mmCIF file of C-alpha atoms in Angstrom:
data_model
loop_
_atom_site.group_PDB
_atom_site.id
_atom_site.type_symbol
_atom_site.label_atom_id
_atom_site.label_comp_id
_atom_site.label_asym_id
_atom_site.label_seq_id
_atom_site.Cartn_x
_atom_site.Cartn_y
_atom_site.Cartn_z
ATOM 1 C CA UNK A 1 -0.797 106.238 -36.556
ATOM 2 C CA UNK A 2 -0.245 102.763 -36.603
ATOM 3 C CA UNK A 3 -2.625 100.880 -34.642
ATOM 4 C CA UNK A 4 -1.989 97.470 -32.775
ATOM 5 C CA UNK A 5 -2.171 93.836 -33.896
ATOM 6 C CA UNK A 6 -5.344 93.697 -31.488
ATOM 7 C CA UNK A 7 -6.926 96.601 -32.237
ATOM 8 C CA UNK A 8 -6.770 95.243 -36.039
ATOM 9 C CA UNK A 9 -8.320 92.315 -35.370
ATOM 10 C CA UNK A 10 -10.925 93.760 -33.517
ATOM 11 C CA UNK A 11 -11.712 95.674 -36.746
ATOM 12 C CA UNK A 12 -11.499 92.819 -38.775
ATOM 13 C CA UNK A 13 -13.734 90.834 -36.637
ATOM 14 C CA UNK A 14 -16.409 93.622 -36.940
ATOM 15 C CA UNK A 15 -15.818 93.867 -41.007
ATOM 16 C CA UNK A 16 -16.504 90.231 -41.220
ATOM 17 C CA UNK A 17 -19.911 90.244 -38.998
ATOM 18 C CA UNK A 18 -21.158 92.780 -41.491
ATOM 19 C CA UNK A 19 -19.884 91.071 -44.384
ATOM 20 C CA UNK A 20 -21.518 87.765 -43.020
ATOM 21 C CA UNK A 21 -23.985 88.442 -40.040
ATOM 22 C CA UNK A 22 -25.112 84.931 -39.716
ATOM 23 C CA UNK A 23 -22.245 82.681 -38.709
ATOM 24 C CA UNK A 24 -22.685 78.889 -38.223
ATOM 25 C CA UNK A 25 -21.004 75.045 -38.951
ATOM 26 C CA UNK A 26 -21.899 74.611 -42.728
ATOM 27 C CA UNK A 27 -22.292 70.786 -41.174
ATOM 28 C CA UNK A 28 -25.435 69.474 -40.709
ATOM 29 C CA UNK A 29 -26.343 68.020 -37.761
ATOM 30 C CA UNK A 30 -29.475 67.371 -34.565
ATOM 31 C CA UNK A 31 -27.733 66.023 -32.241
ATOM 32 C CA UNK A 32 -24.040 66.429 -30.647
ATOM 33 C CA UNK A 33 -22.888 62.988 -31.691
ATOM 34 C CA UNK A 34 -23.980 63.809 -35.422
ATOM 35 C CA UNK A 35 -21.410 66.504 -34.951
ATOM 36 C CA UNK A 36 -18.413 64.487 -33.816
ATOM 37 C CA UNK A 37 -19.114 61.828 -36.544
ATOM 38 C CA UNK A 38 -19.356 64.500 -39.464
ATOM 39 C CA UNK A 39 -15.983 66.495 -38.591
ATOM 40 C CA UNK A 40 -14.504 63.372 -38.340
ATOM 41 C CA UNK A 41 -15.568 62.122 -41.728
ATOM 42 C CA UNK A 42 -14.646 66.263 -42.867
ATOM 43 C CA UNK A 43 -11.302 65.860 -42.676
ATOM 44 C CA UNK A 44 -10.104 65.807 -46.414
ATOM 45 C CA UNK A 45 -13.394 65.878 -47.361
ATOM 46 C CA UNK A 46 -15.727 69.230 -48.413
ATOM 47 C CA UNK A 47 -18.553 69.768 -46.020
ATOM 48 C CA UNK A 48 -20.673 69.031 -48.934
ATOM 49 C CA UNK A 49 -20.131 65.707 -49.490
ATOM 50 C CA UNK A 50 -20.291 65.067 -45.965
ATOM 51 C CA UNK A 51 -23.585 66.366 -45.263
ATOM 52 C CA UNK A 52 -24.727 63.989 -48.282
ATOM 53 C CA UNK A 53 -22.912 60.785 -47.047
ATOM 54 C CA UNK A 54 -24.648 61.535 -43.183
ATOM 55 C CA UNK A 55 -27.918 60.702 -44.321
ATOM 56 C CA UNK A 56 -27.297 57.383 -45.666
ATOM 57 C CA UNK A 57 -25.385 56.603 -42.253
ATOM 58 C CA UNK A 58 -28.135 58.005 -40.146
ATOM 59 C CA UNK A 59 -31.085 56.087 -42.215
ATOM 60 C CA UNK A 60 -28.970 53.016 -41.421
ATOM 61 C CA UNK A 61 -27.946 53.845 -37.736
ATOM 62 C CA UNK A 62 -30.257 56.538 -36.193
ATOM 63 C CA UNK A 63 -28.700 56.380 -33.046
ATOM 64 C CA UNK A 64 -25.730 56.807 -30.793
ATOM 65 C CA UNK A 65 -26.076 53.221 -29.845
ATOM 66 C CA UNK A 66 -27.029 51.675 -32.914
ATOM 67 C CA UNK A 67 -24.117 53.074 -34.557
ATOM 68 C CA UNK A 68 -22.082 52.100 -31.272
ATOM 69 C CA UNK A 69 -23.501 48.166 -32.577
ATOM 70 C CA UNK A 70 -22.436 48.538 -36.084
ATOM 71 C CA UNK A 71 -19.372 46.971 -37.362
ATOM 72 C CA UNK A 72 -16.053 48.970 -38.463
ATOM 73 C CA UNK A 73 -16.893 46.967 -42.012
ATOM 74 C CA UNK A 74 -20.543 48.216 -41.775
ATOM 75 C CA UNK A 75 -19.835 52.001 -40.945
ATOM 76 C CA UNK A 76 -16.696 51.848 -43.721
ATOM 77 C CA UNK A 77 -18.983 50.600 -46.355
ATOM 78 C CA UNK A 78 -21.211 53.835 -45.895
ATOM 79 C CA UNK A 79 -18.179 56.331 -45.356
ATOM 80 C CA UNK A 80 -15.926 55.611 -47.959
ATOM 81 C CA UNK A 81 -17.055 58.632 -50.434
ATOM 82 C CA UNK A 82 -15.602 60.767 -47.547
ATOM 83 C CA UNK A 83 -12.506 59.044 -48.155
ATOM 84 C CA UNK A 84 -9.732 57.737 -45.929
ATOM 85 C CA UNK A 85 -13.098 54.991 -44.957
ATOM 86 C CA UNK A 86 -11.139 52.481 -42.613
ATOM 87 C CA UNK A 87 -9.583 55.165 -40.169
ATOM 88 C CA UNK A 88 -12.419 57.338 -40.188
ATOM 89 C CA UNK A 89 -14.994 54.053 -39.433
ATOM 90 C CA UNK A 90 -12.742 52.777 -37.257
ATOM 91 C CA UNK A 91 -12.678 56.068 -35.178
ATOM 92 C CA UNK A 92 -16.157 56.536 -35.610
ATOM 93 C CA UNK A 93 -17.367 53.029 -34.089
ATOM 94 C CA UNK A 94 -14.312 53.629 -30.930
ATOM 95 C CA UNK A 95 -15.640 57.178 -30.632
ATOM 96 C CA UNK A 96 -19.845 55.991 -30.090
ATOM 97 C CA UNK A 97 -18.850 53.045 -27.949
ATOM 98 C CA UNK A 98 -16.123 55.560 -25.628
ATOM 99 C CA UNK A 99 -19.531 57.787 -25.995
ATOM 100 C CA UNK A 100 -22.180 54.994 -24.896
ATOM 101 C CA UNK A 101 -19.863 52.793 -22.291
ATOM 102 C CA UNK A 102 -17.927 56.108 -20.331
ATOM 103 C CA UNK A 103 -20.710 58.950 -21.068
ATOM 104 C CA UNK A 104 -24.575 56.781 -20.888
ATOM 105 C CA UNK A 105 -24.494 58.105 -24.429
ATOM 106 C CA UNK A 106 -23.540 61.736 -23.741
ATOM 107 C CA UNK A 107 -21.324 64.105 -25.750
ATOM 108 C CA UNK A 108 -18.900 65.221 -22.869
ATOM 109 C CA UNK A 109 -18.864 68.763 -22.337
ATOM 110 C CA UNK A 110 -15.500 69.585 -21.487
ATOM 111 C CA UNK A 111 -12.571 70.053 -23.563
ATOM 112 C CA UNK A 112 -10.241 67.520 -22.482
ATOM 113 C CA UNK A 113 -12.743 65.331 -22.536
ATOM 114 C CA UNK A 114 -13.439 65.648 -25.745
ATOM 115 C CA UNK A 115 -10.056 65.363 -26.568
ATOM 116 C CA UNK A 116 -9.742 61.951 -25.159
ATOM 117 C CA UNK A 117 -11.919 60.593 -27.676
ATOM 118 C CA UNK A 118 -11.325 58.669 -30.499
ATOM 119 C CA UNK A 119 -10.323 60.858 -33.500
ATOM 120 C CA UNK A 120 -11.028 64.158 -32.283
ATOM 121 C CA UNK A 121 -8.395 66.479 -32.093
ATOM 122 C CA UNK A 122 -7.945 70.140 -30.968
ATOM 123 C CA UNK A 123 -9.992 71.076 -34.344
ATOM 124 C CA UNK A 124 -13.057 69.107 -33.627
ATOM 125 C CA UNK A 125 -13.097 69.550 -29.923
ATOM 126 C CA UNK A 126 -13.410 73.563 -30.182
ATOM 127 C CA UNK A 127 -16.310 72.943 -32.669
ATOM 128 C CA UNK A 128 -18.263 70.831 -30.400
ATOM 129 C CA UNK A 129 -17.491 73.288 -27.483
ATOM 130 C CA UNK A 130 -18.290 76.343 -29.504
ATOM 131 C CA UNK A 131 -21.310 75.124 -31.551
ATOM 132 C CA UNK A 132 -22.929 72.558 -28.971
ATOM 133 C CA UNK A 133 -22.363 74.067 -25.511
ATOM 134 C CA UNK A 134 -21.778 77.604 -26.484
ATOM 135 C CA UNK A 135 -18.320 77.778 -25.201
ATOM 136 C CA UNK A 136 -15.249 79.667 -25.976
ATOM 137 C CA UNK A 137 -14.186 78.001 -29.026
ATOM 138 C CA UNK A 138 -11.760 78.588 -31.946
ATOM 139 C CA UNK A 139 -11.115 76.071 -34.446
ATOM 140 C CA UNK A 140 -8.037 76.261 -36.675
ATOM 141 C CA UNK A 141 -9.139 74.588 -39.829
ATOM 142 C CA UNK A 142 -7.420 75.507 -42.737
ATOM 143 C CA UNK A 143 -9.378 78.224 -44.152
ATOM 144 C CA UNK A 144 -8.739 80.372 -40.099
ATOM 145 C CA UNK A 145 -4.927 79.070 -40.626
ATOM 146 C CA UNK A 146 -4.498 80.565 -44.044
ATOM 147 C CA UNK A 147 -6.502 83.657 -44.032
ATOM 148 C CA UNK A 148 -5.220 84.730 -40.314
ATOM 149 C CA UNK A 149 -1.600 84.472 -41.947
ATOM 150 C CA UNK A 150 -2.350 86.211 -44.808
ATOM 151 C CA UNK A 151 -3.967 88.958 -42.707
ATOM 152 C CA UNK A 152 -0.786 89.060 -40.639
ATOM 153 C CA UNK A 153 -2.546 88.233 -37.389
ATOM 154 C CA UNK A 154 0.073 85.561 -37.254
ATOM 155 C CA UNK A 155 3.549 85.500 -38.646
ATOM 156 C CA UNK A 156 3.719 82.517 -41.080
ATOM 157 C CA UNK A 157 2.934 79.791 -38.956
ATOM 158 C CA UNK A 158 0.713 76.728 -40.196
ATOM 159 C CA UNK A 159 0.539 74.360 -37.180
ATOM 160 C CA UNK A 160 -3.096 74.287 -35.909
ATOM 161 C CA UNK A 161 -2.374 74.454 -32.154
ATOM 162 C CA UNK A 162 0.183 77.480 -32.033
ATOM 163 C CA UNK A 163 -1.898 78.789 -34.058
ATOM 164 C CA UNK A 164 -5.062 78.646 -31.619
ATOM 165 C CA UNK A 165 -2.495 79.404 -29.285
ATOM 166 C CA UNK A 166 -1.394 82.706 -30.592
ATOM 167 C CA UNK A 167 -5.356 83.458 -31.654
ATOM 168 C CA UNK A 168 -6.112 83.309 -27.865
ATOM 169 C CA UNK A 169 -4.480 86.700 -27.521
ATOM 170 C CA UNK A 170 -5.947 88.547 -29.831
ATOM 171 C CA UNK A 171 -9.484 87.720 -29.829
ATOM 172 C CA UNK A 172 -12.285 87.960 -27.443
ATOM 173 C CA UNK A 173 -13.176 84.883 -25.479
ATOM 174 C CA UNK A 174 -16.834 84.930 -27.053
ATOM 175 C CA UNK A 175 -16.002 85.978 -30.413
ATOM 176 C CA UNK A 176 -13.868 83.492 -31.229
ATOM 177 C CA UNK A 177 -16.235 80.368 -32.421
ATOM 178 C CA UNK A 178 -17.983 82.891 -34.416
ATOM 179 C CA UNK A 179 -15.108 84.388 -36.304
ATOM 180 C CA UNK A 180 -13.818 80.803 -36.980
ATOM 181 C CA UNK A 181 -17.179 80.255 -39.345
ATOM 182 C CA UNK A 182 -17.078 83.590 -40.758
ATOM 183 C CA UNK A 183 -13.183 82.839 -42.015
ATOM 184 C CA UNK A 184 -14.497 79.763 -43.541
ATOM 185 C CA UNK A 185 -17.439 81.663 -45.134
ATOM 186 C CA UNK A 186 -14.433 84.310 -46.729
ATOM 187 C CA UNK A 187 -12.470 81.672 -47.749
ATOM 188 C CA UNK A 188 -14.455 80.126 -49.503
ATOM 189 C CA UNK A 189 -15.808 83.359 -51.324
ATOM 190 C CA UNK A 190 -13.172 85.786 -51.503
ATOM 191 C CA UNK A 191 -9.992 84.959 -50.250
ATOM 192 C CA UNK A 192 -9.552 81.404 -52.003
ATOM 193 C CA UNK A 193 -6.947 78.882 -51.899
ATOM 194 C CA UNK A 194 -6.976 77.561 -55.115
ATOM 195 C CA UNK A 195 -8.244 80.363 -57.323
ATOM 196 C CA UNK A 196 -6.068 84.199 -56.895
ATOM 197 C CA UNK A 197 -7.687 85.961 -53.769
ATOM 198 C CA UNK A 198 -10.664 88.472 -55.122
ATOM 199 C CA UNK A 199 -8.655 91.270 -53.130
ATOM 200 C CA UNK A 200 -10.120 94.109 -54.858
ATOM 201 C CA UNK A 201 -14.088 93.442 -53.665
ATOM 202 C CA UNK A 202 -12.621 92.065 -49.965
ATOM 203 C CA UNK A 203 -14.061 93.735 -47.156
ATOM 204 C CA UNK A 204 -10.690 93.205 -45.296
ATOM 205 C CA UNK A 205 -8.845 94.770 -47.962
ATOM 206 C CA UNK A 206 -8.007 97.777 -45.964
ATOM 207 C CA UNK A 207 -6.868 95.688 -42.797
ATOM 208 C CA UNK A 208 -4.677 93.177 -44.553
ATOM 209 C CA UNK A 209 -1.140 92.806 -44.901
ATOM 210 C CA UNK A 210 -1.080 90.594 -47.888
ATOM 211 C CA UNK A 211 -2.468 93.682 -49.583
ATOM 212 C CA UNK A 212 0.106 96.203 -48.402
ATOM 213 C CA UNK A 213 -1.097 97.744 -45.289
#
């Protein structure tokens, strides 16, 4: 008996929290500002690298509002192993000042706010709501886009939002955040972009439709 796209992902879902019971941001981070400022320096740009560059910015600038004073020069000079260095310090500095000037140095926690901010998009405003304030959350980053389409829970579609969009309907409100860091923790493992997918050891293997089911 065939069973629906939901039911499926509900199975999937409960294969990957065995497969990975912990599930968190592989970015490190204290403080919700530290968050916004390291997926903005993520983008093109492993988590890795990111978490390495952080602590040369944070020695420099330990706080919201010192980093709010800095120059866009200043921050760039720090940032630029992330790559893409001017938009991402120029985002960075708009983002702290928005965050000091509109907020008394608050991380807003609501999603449009968010939104409104300098260089955060859909992406990075689910991650704040999810990991900071424990909110529904589910963050289309590029391992979620390409493992949910290779898993058929969407039908070859790449762009972020209709993505989320079509995500919404298929997975429970508070497992969504959670299941967004487990996909990253698979892709990265087993079902890899740039290496052939380890299919034969997945624990989705039975679920997915790359594989034939």
């Amino acid at each position: 008996m065939r069973i629906s796209k939901k039911q499926r992902t509900l199975t999937i879902i409960e294969l990957l929290e065995q497969a990975y019971p912990v599930a968190q941001c592989s970015l490190e981070y204290d403080e919700a500002w530290k968050l916004l400022v390291s997926v903005r320096l993520a983008a093109q740009c492993t988590d890795e690298r990111v978490n390495i560059v952080v602590k040369d910015l944070y020695q420099q600038y330990p706080t919201l509002s010192d980093l709010a004073d800095a120059t866009v020069e200043e921050i760039e000079k720090i940032v630029r192993p992330c790559g893409l260095g001017k938009s991402k310090a120029k985002d960075i500095h708009a983002c702290m000042n928005v965050l000091m000037k509109q907020y008394h140095g608050e991380v807003p926690c609501d999603f449009e706010s968010l939104l409104a901010l300098p260089g955060v998009g859909r992406k990075s405003a689910n991650l704040i709501m999810g990991d900071v304030f424990g909110k529904p959350a589910i963050v289309t980053d590029t391992h979620c886009i390409r493992l949910v389409n290779r898993l058929g829970l969407v039908n070859q579609i790449k762009d972020p939002k209709k993505v989320e969009m079509e995500l919404w309907k298929l997975i429970p409100k508070e497992k969504g955040n959670d299941f967004c860091h487990r996909l990253v923790y698979h892709g990265r493992a087993v079902c890899t972009a740039r290496t052939t997918p380890k299919c034969e050891t997945c624990c989705l293997n039975q679920v997915c439709k790359k594989v034939g089911v």
